[in-house]
Tab-separated table of C-alpha atoms in Angstrom:
chain	number	residue	atom	x	y	z
A	19	UNK	CA	-78.864	-22.565	-21.278
A	20	UNK	CA	-80.416	-24.379	-24.099
A	21	UNK	CA	-82.673	-27.388	-23.814
A	22	UNK	CA	-80.016	-29.658	-25.371
A	23	UNK	CA	-77.474	-28.416	-22.765
A	24	UNK	CA	-79.739	-29.252	-19.846
A	25	UNK	CA	-80.409	-32.832	-21.246
A	26	UNK	CA	-76.803	-33.470	-22.194
A	27	UNK	CA	-74.928	-36.389	-20.816
A	28	UNK	CA	-71.921	-35.252	-22.802
A	29	UNK	CA	-70.339	-33.059	-20.166
A	30	UNK	CA	-70.222	-36.090	-17.842
A	31	UNK	CA	-69.100	-38.698	-20.244
A	32	UNK	CA	-66.923	-37.209	-23.046
A	33	UNK	CA	-63.704	-37.978	-21.030
A	34	UNK	CA	-64.684	-41.558	-21.085
A	35	UNK	CA	-64.020	-41.811	-24.812
A	36	UNK	CA	-60.301	-41.632	-25.721
A	37	UNK	CA	-61.072	-41.415	-29.356
A	38	UNK	CA	-62.669	-37.890	-29.003
A	39	UNK	CA	-59.450	-36.011	-29.203
A	40	UNK	CA	-56.949	-35.663	-32.209
A	41	UNK	CA	-53.497	-36.897	-32.167
A	42	UNK	CA	-52.176	-33.518	-30.716
A	43	UNK	CA	-54.822	-33.536	-28.063
A	44	UNK	CA	-57.400	-31.058	-29.541
A	45	UNK	CA	-60.991	-31.803	-29.375
A	46	UNK	CA	-62.364	-33.923	-32.300
A	47	UNK	CA	-65.853	-33.079	-33.341
A	48	UNK	CA	-67.044	-36.413	-34.233
A	49	UNK	CA	-70.488	-36.306	-36.025
A	50	UNK	CA	-70.559	-39.687	-37.682
A	51	UNK	CA	-71.960	-41.864	-34.842
A	52	UNK	CA	-74.689	-43.218	-37.220
A	53	UNK	CA	-71.784	-44.990	-39.083
A	54	UNK	CA	-70.074	-46.139	-36.006
A	55	UNK	CA	-69.841	-45.038	-32.351
A	56	UNK	CA	-66.762	-44.172	-30.521
A	57	UNK	CA	-65.989	-46.591	-27.633
A	58	UNK	CA	-65.876	-45.799	-23.952
A	59	UNK	CA	-62.847	-46.911	-21.988
A	60	UNK	CA	-64.972	-49.449	-20.067
A	61	UNK	CA	-65.563	-51.229	-23.475
A	62	UNK	CA	-61.838	-51.011	-24.430
A	63	UNK	CA	-60.946	-52.368	-20.991
A	64	UNK	CA	-63.368	-55.360	-21.088
A	65	UNK	CA	-62.179	-56.211	-24.640
A	66	UNK	CA	-58.523	-56.166	-23.372
A	67	UNK	CA	-59.254	-58.369	-20.408
A	68	UNK	CA	-61.259	-60.764	-22.504
A	69	UNK	CA	-58.346	-61.042	-25.049
A	70	UNK	CA	-55.766	-61.135	-22.299
A	71	UNK	CA	-55.840	-62.669	-18.838
A	72	UNK	CA	-59.342	-64.079	-19.074
A	73	UNK	CA	-59.005	-65.359	-22.569
A	74	UNK	CA	-60.115	-69.040	-23.440
A	75	UNK	CA	-62.607	-70.812	-25.602
A	76	UNK	CA	-66.119	-71.350	-24.358
A	77	UNK	CA	-68.506	-74.256	-24.255
A	78	UNK	CA	-65.917	-77.007	-24.785
A	79	UNK	CA	-63.258	-76.725	-22.297
A	80	UNK	CA	-63.460	-78.524	-18.853
A	81	UNK	CA	-60.677	-76.277	-17.323
A	82	UNK	CA	-61.565	-73.427	-15.089
A	83	UNK	CA	-60.795	-70.390	-17.324
A	84	UNK	CA	-62.900	-71.843	-20.114
A	85	UNK	CA	-65.789	-72.317	-17.680
A	86	UNK	CA	-65.463	-68.754	-16.572
A	87	UNK	CA	-65.327	-67.465	-20.107
A	88	UNK	CA	-68.383	-69.535	-20.960
A	89	UNK	CA	-70.141	-67.869	-18.010
A	90	UNK	CA	-69.195	-64.442	-19.280
A	91	UNK	CA	-70.276	-65.113	-22.844
A	92	UNK	CA	-73.635	-66.445	-21.828
A	93	UNK	CA	-74.042	-63.479	-19.418
A	94	UNK	CA	-73.603	-61.235	-22.369
A	95	UNK	CA	-76.509	-63.016	-24.063
A	96	UNK	CA	-78.670	-62.562	-21.037
A	97	UNK	CA	-77.804	-58.874	-20.832
A	98	UNK	CA	-78.817	-58.295	-24.455
A	99	UNK	CA	-82.129	-60.079	-23.881
A	100	UNK	CA	-82.722	-57.786	-20.861
A	101	UNK	CA	-81.722	-54.738	-22.735
A	102	UNK	CA	-84.037	-55.230	-25.689
A	103	UNK	CA	-86.992	-56.615	-23.568
A	104	UNK	CA	-86.775	-60.145	-25.007
A	105	UNK	CA	-88.844	-62.880	-23.460
A	106	UNK	CA	-85.660	-64.999	-22.830
A	107	UNK	CA	-82.063	-65.388	-23.718
A	108	UNK	CA	-82.790	-68.265	-26.179
A	109	UNK	CA	-84.337	-65.536	-28.483
A	110	UNK	CA	-80.847	-63.918	-28.791
A	111	UNK	CA	-78.504	-64.986	-31.507
A	112	UNK	CA	-75.044	-63.528	-31.911
A	113	UNK	CA	-73.929	-62.624	-35.436
A	114	UNK	CA	-71.216	-60.643	-36.997
A	115	UNK	CA	-73.358	-57.623	-37.424
A	116	UNK	CA	-76.926	-56.548	-38.409
A	117	UNK	CA	-76.209	-57.152	-42.146
A	118	UNK	CA	-75.541	-60.938	-41.186
A	119	UNK	CA	-78.697	-60.877	-39.004
A	120	UNK	CA	-80.852	-59.865	-41.916
A	121	UNK	CA	-79.106	-62.315	-44.287
A	122	UNK	CA	-79.640	-65.169	-41.754
A	123	UNK	CA	-83.339	-64.410	-41.684
A	124	UNK	CA	-83.577	-64.173	-45.450
A	125	UNK	CA	-81.590	-67.485	-46.118
A	126	UNK	CA	-83.224	-69.465	-43.356
A	127	UNK	CA	-86.651	-68.283	-42.743
A	128	UNK	CA	-87.115	-66.448	-46.130
A	129	UNK	CA	-86.108	-69.364	-48.356
A	130	UNK	CA	-88.426	-71.687	-46.414
A	131	UNK	CA	-91.437	-69.495	-46.024
A	132	UNK	CA	-91.511	-67.265	-49.217
A	133	UNK	CA	-92.469	-68.676	-52.493
A	134	UNK	CA	-93.305	-67.788	-56.098
A	135	UNK	CA	-95.906	-64.951	-56.307
A	136	UNK	CA	-95.475	-64.069	-52.576
A	137	UNK	CA	-94.725	-60.339	-51.720
A	138	UNK	CA	-91.929	-58.784	-49.770
A	139	UNK	CA	-92.576	-55.136	-48.705
A	140	UNK	CA	-89.625	-52.812	-48.112
A	141	UNK	CA	-89.610	-49.027	-47.894
A	142	UNK	CA	-87.945	-46.317	-49.924
A	143	UNK	CA	-85.468	-45.383	-47.152
A	144	UNK	CA	-83.925	-48.854	-46.463
A	145	UNK	CA	-80.211	-49.436	-46.107
A	146	UNK	CA	-78.863	-51.761	-48.705
A	147	UNK	CA	-78.464	-54.380	-46.052
A	148	UNK	CA	-82.296	-54.454	-45.894
A	149	UNK	CA	-82.724	-54.497	-49.613
A	150	UNK	CA	-80.179	-56.735	-51.235
A	151	UNK	CA	-80.739	-59.858	-49.115
A	152	UNK	CA	-84.582	-59.701	-50.059
A	153	UNK	CA	-83.772	-59.158	-53.769
A	154	UNK	CA	-81.665	-62.404	-53.560
A	155	UNK	CA	-84.739	-64.214	-52.016
A	156	UNK	CA	-87.039	-62.861	-54.591
A	157	UNK	CA	-84.766	-63.869	-57.447
A	158	UNK	CA	-84.397	-67.410	-56.134
A	159	UNK	CA	-88.022	-67.954	-55.235
A	160	UNK	CA	-90.042	-65.944	-57.716
A	161	UNK	CA	-91.400	-63.642	-55.167
A	162	UNK	CA	-91.965	-59.935	-55.797
A	163	UNK	CA	-90.795	-56.959	-53.895
A	164	UNK	CA	-93.185	-53.937	-53.287
A	165	UNK	CA	-91.648	-50.557	-52.122
A	166	UNK	CA	-93.578	-48.477	-49.668
A	167	UNK	CA	-93.351	-44.697	-50.264
A	168	UNK	CA	-92.532	-42.038	-47.848
A	169	UNK	CA	-94.437	-39.036	-46.533
A	170	UNK	CA	-93.563	-35.612	-47.716
A	171	UNK	CA	-91.393	-35.113	-44.596
A	172	UNK	CA	-89.466	-38.460	-45.032
A	173	UNK	CA	-91.362	-40.847	-42.819
A	174	UNK	CA	-92.447	-44.310	-44.017
A	175	UNK	CA	-96.079	-43.909	-45.147
A	176	UNK	CA	-98.044	-46.160	-42.891
A	177	UNK	CA	-101.355	-45.420	-44.859
A	178	UNK	CA	-99.602	-46.494	-48.024
A	179	UNK	CA	-98.158	-49.533	-46.305
A	180	UNK	CA	-101.571	-50.676	-45.168
A	181	UNK	CA	-102.964	-50.305	-48.656
A	182	UNK	CA	-100.100	-52.434	-50.000
A	183	UNK	CA	-100.967	-55.471	-47.884
A	184	UNK	CA	-102.266	-58.581	-49.713
A	185	UNK	CA	-102.911	-62.205	-48.617
A	186	UNK	CA	-99.699	-63.022	-50.421
A	187	UNK	CA	-97.549	-60.479	-48.305
A	188	UNK	CA	-95.249	-62.707	-46.363
A	189	UNK	CA	-92.682	-60.155	-44.923
A	190	UNK	CA	-92.562	-56.475	-44.171
A	191	UNK	CA	-88.881	-55.293	-43.506
A	192	UNK	CA	-88.298	-51.746	-42.348
A	193	UNK	CA	-85.810	-49.474	-40.726
A	194	UNK	CA	-86.734	-48.595	-37.075
A	195	UNK	CA	-84.853	-45.344	-37.546
A	196	UNK	CA	-83.594	-44.145	-40.867
A	197	UNK	CA	-79.791	-43.934	-41.105
A	198	UNK	CA	-80.084	-40.927	-43.524
A	199	UNK	CA	-83.163	-39.042	-42.348
A	200	UNK	CA	-83.388	-39.932	-38.708
A	201	UNK	CA	-87.065	-40.465	-38.975
A	202	UNK	CA	-88.563	-42.945	-36.410
A	203	UNK	CA	-91.071	-45.587	-37.545
A	204	UNK	CA	-94.193	-46.188	-35.447
A	205	UNK	CA	-93.149	-49.811	-35.151
A	206	UNK	CA	-96.222	-51.056	-33.337
A	207	UNK	CA	-98.402	-49.688	-35.999
A	208	UNK	CA	-96.380	-51.248	-38.667
A	209	UNK	CA	-96.439	-54.523	-36.843
A	210	UNK	CA	-100.241	-54.494	-36.684
A	211	UNK	CA	-100.472	-53.672	-40.331
A	212	UNK	CA	-98.180	-56.609	-41.154
A	213	UNK	CA	-99.934	-59.043	-38.996
A	214	UNK	CA	-103.327	-58.105	-40.258
A	215	UNK	CA	-102.491	-60.193	-43.324
A	216	UNK	CA	-100.519	-62.825	-41.565
A	217	UNK	CA	-97.161	-61.356	-42.585
A	218	UNK	CA	-94.043	-61.078	-40.389
A	219	UNK	CA	-92.295	-57.767	-39.589
A	220	UNK	CA	-88.536	-57.405	-39.440
A	221	UNK	CA	-87.071	-54.254	-37.988
A	222	UNK	CA	-83.535	-52.921	-38.863
A	223	UNK	CA	-82.665	-51.554	-35.419
A	224	UNK	CA	-79.133	-50.384	-35.996
A	225	UNK	CA	-79.885	-46.685	-35.462
A	226	UNK	CA	-82.667	-47.215	-32.889
A	227	UNK	CA	-80.825	-49.457	-30.374
A	228	UNK	CA	-78.179	-46.918	-29.376
A	229	UNK	CA	-80.796	-44.109	-29.034
A	230	UNK	CA	-83.980	-45.396	-27.484
A	231	UNK	CA	-85.402	-48.000	-25.041
A	232	UNK	CA	-86.438	-51.128	-26.758
A	233	UNK	CA	-89.125	-53.665	-25.705
A	234	UNK	CA	-89.659	-56.412	-28.227
A	235	UNK	CA	-93.185	-57.266	-26.845
A	236	UNK	CA	-94.213	-53.592	-27.102
A	237	UNK	CA	-92.875	-53.194	-30.698
A	238	UNK	CA	-94.695	-56.229	-31.815
A	239	UNK	CA	-92.201	-57.219	-34.394
A	240	UNK	CA	-91.068	-60.673	-35.306
A	241	UNK	CA	-87.441	-60.123	-36.049
A	242	UNK	CA	-85.083	-57.387	-34.813
A	243	UNK	CA	-81.482	-56.823	-35.947
A	244	UNK	CA	-78.997	-54.474	-34.344
A	245	UNK	CA	-75.284	-53.848	-34.692
A	246	UNK	CA	-72.746	-53.840	-31.750
A	247	UNK	CA	-70.343	-51.158	-33.057
A	248	UNK	CA	-73.174	-48.548	-33.379
A	249	UNK	CA	-74.144	-49.322	-29.844
A	250	UNK	CA	-70.765	-48.206	-28.558
A	251	UNK	CA	-69.451	-51.793	-28.598
A	252	UNK	CA	-66.786	-53.475	-30.862
A	253	UNK	CA	-67.077	-54.292	-34.514
A	254	UNK	CA	-67.631	-57.949	-35.560
A	255	UNK	CA	-70.720	-58.555	-33.517
A	256	UNK	CA	-74.424	-58.011	-33.848
A	257	UNK	CA	-77.633	-59.351	-32.623
A	258	UNK	CA	-80.745	-61.150	-34.338
A	259	UNK	CA	-83.627	-61.443	-32.050
A	260	UNK	CA	-86.787	-63.460	-33.208
A	261	UNK	CA	-89.715	-64.885	-31.521
A	262	UNK	CA	-88.916	-68.263	-29.841
A	263	UNK	CA	-91.501	-70.163	-31.870
A	264	UNK	CA	-90.224	-68.662	-35.189
A	265	UNK	CA	-86.587	-69.612	-34.372
A	266	UNK	CA	-87.650	-73.129	-33.364
A	267	UNK	CA	-89.117	-73.684	-36.822
A	268	UNK	CA	-86.288	-72.189	-38.804
A	269	UNK	CA	-83.657	-74.390	-40.476
A	270	UNK	CA	-79.936	-73.926	-40.009
A	271	UNK	CA	-78.161	-71.350	-42.101
A	272	UNK	CA	-74.450	-72.326	-41.660
A	273	UNK	CA	-73.188	-75.805	-40.825
A	274	UNK	CA	-70.207	-76.633	-38.516
A	275	UNK	CA	-69.325	-77.127	-35.015
A	276	UNK	CA	-71.477	-75.994	-32.085
A	277	UNK	CA	-74.682	-75.955	-33.983
A	278	UNK	CA	-75.117	-79.632	-33.945
A	279	UNK	CA	-76.746	-82.210	-31.614
A	280	UNK	CA	-75.117	-85.369	-33.235
A	281	UNK	CA	-73.206	-85.827	-36.488
A	282	UNK	CA	-72.838	-89.102	-38.368
A	283	UNK	CA	-72.120	-89.426	-42.028
A	284	UNK	CA	-75.679	-90.778	-42.457
A	285	UNK	CA	-77.472	-87.892	-40.780
A	286	UNK	CA	-76.987	-84.894	-38.626
A	287	UNK	CA	-79.244	-83.498	-36.050
A	288	UNK	CA	-79.201	-79.926	-34.929
A	289	UNK	CA	-79.114	-78.080	-31.623
A	290	UNK	CA	-81.997	-75.916	-30.599
A	291	UNK	CA	-81.854	-72.053	-30.937
A	292	UNK	CA	-79.771	-70.062	-30.450
A	293	UNK	CA	-76.985	-72.586	-30.794
A	294	UNK	CA	-78.495	-73.869	-34.112
A	295	UNK	CA	-77.493	-70.487	-35.648
A	296	UNK	CA	-74.086	-70.014	-34.231
A	297	UNK	CA	-71.846	-72.311	-36.129
A	298	UNK	CA	-68.139	-72.339	-35.269
A	299	UNK	CA	-66.165	-70.767	-32.541
A	300	UNK	CA	-68.418	-68.029	-31.116
A	301	UNK	CA	-67.766	-64.290	-31.068
A	302	UNK	CA	-66.461	-64.529	-27.581
A	303	UNK	CA	-64.547	-61.327	-26.713
A	304	UNK	CA	-66.865	-59.134	-28.769
A	305	UNK	CA	-69.797	-60.469	-26.890
A	306	UNK	CA	-68.190	-59.652	-23.512
A	307	UNK	CA	-67.371	-56.116	-24.777
A	308	UNK	CA	-70.886	-55.574	-26.093
A	309	UNK	CA	-72.036	-56.492	-22.609
A	310	UNK	CA	-69.931	-53.584	-21.138
A	311	UNK	CA	-71.240	-51.312	-23.855
A	312	UNK	CA	-74.901	-52.054	-22.943
A	313	UNK	CA	-74.129	-51.554	-19.341
A	314	UNK	CA	-72.648	-48.193	-20.017
A	315	UNK	CA	-75.624	-47.002	-22.311
A	316	UNK	CA	-78.075	-48.459	-19.755
A	317	UNK	CA	-76.519	-46.629	-16.926
A	318	UNK	CA	-77.131	-43.232	-18.682
A	319	UNK	CA	-80.556	-44.092	-19.728
A	320	UNK	CA	-81.765	-44.650	-23.316
A	321	UNK	CA	-84.597	-42.264	-22.983
A	322	UNK	CA	-82.132	-39.577	-21.851
A	323	UNK	CA	-79.891	-40.179	-24.791
A	324	UNK	CA	-82.781	-39.976	-27.213
A	325	UNK	CA	-83.839	-36.589	-25.770
A	326	UNK	CA	-80.208	-35.352	-25.843
A	327	UNK	CA	-79.601	-36.337	-29.487
A	328	UNK	CA	-82.970	-35.306	-30.705
A	329	UNK	CA	-82.398	-31.883	-29.096
A	330	UNK	CA	-79.102	-31.410	-30.798
A	331	UNK	CA	-80.590	-32.499	-34.041
A	332	UNK	CA	-83.369	-29.913	-33.653
A	333	UNK	CA	-80.730	-27.152	-32.818
A	334	UNK	CA	-78.613	-27.983	-35.792
A	335	UNK	CA	-81.669	-28.065	-38.178
A	336	UNK	CA	-82.614	-24.514	-36.915
A	337	UNK	CA	-79.009	-23.268	-37.605
A	338	UNK	CA	-78.750	-24.740	-41.001
A	339	UNK	CA	-82.128	-23.411	-41.997
A	340	UNK	CA	-80.793	-19.902	-41.372
A	341	UNK	CA	-77.989	-20.395	-44.021
A	342	UNK	CA	-78.247	-19.617	-47.563
A	343	UNK	CA	-78.173	-22.394	-50.049
A	344	UNK	CA	-78.721	-25.247	-47.581
A	345	UNK	CA	-81.377	-27.869	-48.210
A	346	UNK	CA	-82.509	-30.016	-45.371
A	347	UNK	CA	-83.866	-33.606	-45.756
A	348	UNK	CA	-86.091	-35.547	-43.482
A	349	UNK	CA	-88.607	-34.743	-40.662
A	350	UNK	CA	-88.259	-31.910	-38.250
A	351	UNK	CA	-88.167	-34.410	-35.375
A	352	UNK	CA	-85.238	-36.672	-35.990
A	353	UNK	CA	-83.453	-39.237	-33.782
A	354	UNK	CA	-80.143	-37.435	-33.707
A	355	UNK	CA	-79.337	-37.533	-37.521
A	356	UNK	CA	-79.498	-34.593	-39.830
A	357	UNK	CA	-78.865	-34.918	-43.696
A	358	UNK	CA	-78.364	-31.731	-45.790
A	359	UNK	CA	-76.920	-30.378	-49.028
A	360	UNK	CA	-75.275	-27.191	-49.862
A	361	UNK	CA	-75.964	-25.732	-53.247
A	362	UNK	CA	-72.800	-25.746	-55.516
A	363	UNK	CA	-70.724	-27.895	-52.913
A	364	UNK	CA	-70.486	-31.581	-53.311
A	365	UNK	CA	-70.742	-33.367	-49.888
A	366	UNK	CA	-67.472	-34.898	-50.361
A	367	UNK	CA	-65.803	-31.494	-50.714
A	368	UNK	CA	-67.579	-30.368	-47.751
A	369	UNK	CA	-66.410	-33.393	-45.663
A	370	UNK	CA	-62.753	-32.734	-46.726
A	371	UNK	CA	-62.879	-29.122	-45.650
A	372	UNK	CA	-64.530	-30.046	-42.352
A	373	UNK	CA	-61.856	-32.653	-41.754
A	374	UNK	CA	-59.402	-29.657	-41.709
A	375	UNK	CA	-61.327	-28.266	-38.980
A	376	UNK	CA	-61.350	-31.374	-36.859
A	377	UNK	CA	-64.968	-32.086	-37.683
A	378	UNK	CA	-66.021	-35.503	-39.044
A	379	UNK	CA	-69.162	-36.044	-40.923
A	380	UNK	CA	-70.259	-38.611	-43.474
A	381	UNK	CA	-70.681	-37.606	-47.005
A	382	UNK	CA	-72.085	-39.929	-49.669
A	383	UNK	CA	-75.117	-42.143	-50.397
A	384	UNK	CA	-75.032	-43.762	-46.924
A	385	UNK	CA	-75.722	-47.193	-48.442
A	386	UNK	CA	-79.294	-45.991	-49.463
A	387	UNK	CA	-78.946	-45.232	-53.130
A	388	UNK	CA	-82.684	-45.746	-53.769
A	389	UNK	CA	-83.401	-42.910	-51.290
A	390	UNK	CA	-80.861	-40.743	-52.863
A	391	UNK	CA	-82.720	-41.236	-56.190
A	392	UNK	CA	-85.925	-40.373	-54.513
A	393	UNK	CA	-84.368	-37.099	-52.949
A	394	UNK	CA	-82.931	-36.243	-56.386
A	395	UNK	CA	-79.457	-35.973	-55.087
A	396	UNK	CA	-76.304	-38.170	-55.703
A	397	UNK	CA	-75.204	-37.823	-52.040
A	398	UNK	CA	-75.906	-35.907	-48.872
A	399	UNK	CA	-73.848	-34.590	-45.947
A	400	UNK	CA	-74.857	-36.290	-42.706
A	401	UNK	CA	-74.223	-35.192	-39.215
A	402	UNK	CA	-75.106	-37.707	-36.603
A	403	UNK	CA	-74.898	-37.276	-32.916
A	404	UNK	CA	-74.009	-39.518	-30.103
A	405	UNK	CA	-74.261	-39.563	-26.340
A	406	UNK	CA	-70.852	-37.732	-26.192
A	407	UNK	CA	-71.996	-34.867	-28.646
A	408	UNK	CA	-72.628	-31.311	-27.466
A	409	UNK	CA	-73.279	-27.798	-28.760
A	410	UNK	CA	-69.488	-27.262	-29.309
A	411	UNK	CA	-69.754	-29.891	-32.115
A	412	UNK	CA	-72.520	-27.985	-33.729
A	413	UNK	CA	-70.531	-24.705	-33.480
A	414	UNK	CA	-67.574	-26.352	-35.060
A	415	UNK	CA	-69.674	-27.707	-37.899
A	416	UNK	CA	-71.128	-24.357	-38.612
A	417	UNK	CA	-67.831	-22.735	-38.701
A	418	UNK	CA	-66.650	-25.198	-41.128
A	419	UNK	CA	-69.769	-24.765	-43.408
A	420	UNK	CA	-69.279	-21.034	-43.447
A	421	UNK	CA	-65.692	-21.498	-44.406
A	422	UNK	CA	-66.702	-23.932	-47.153
A	423	UNK	CA	-69.366	-21.501	-48.455
A	424	UNK	CA	-66.658	-18.732	-48.676
A	425	UNK	CA	-64.385	-21.020	-50.613
A	426	UNK	CA	-66.995	-22.053	-53.124
A	427	UNK	CA	-68.956	-18.701	-53.082
């Protein structure tokens, strides 16, 4: 039995995911978890209850069901805080997704703290969601963006990062795990480098949160963004974590109900965080379903999931390396994500043929066009594993690749 098999939670849990079969009941080999994770029945049930027999608004109603829903909504915030190792629930802000979380930091903290001539440091492998908001800040403030290069095997080059720091560096914004290469950042080292010049560190945790244990104090970052739908929860919800003292000094981003203390036509005063950053009717049912997703992942153990998915990634890289005309990208040790290209085959063609074999991969630039330019390709094929993935998925992918090579050979 392989190492991946001995570590695998997949045999125990795959039946919990109703989306893991095709319409005719055949197995669906879903290898696109980095884009969005399938949902366990427990999450679907929690969402259904929240939208049905439990449904009411929160924070405002004096009737019983509203009070119960408020308790559930705030319990979800506490559960997120516990899951990520936050100091307290007031450091957790619910947003629509990680993209909104980063935009919130850029528009609130960034526009207040970054000025003309200041430096913002990104890396070559960032997702567009961690590039474009900072470009907008730079355009409006006159700040400059510096791009940290990668090591030869596709990791953020921390030596180069340290050399790039200046007294004018205000922010370093990096992916905790690359959505294309699966490379894992030494977040604590990056935090120490940023803090050495008084800069703040923001981590894009979309790919890390579903795959590894998180502890904000241990990571040492100042902002952390994650997405609910990649963490086996619903779409439409994400989390911004930030240090309490930073949030307390940040101005509101959006105005409306719930984020106020008192409103008059002469002056408005604002609620403290996190309410200050949650204008309007909250993301109620999605938060409750995210709570269920976190409970599900936590019960399996994030460390176990990382070992499982990394083991599958190692196995797939070994198998692909043995095939002719296949180029692999990224480091040998990957957090469950493998990007590759086949000579003479566009990734979109490969994805189409694999779909006929009930295998789902992602083909394209993965919202990381600067990285594609760096790699010298227009797109890659990407297989990304989840907690429900197993060696049968690898075997199906390899069969589809061999068929593709015969067609294009």
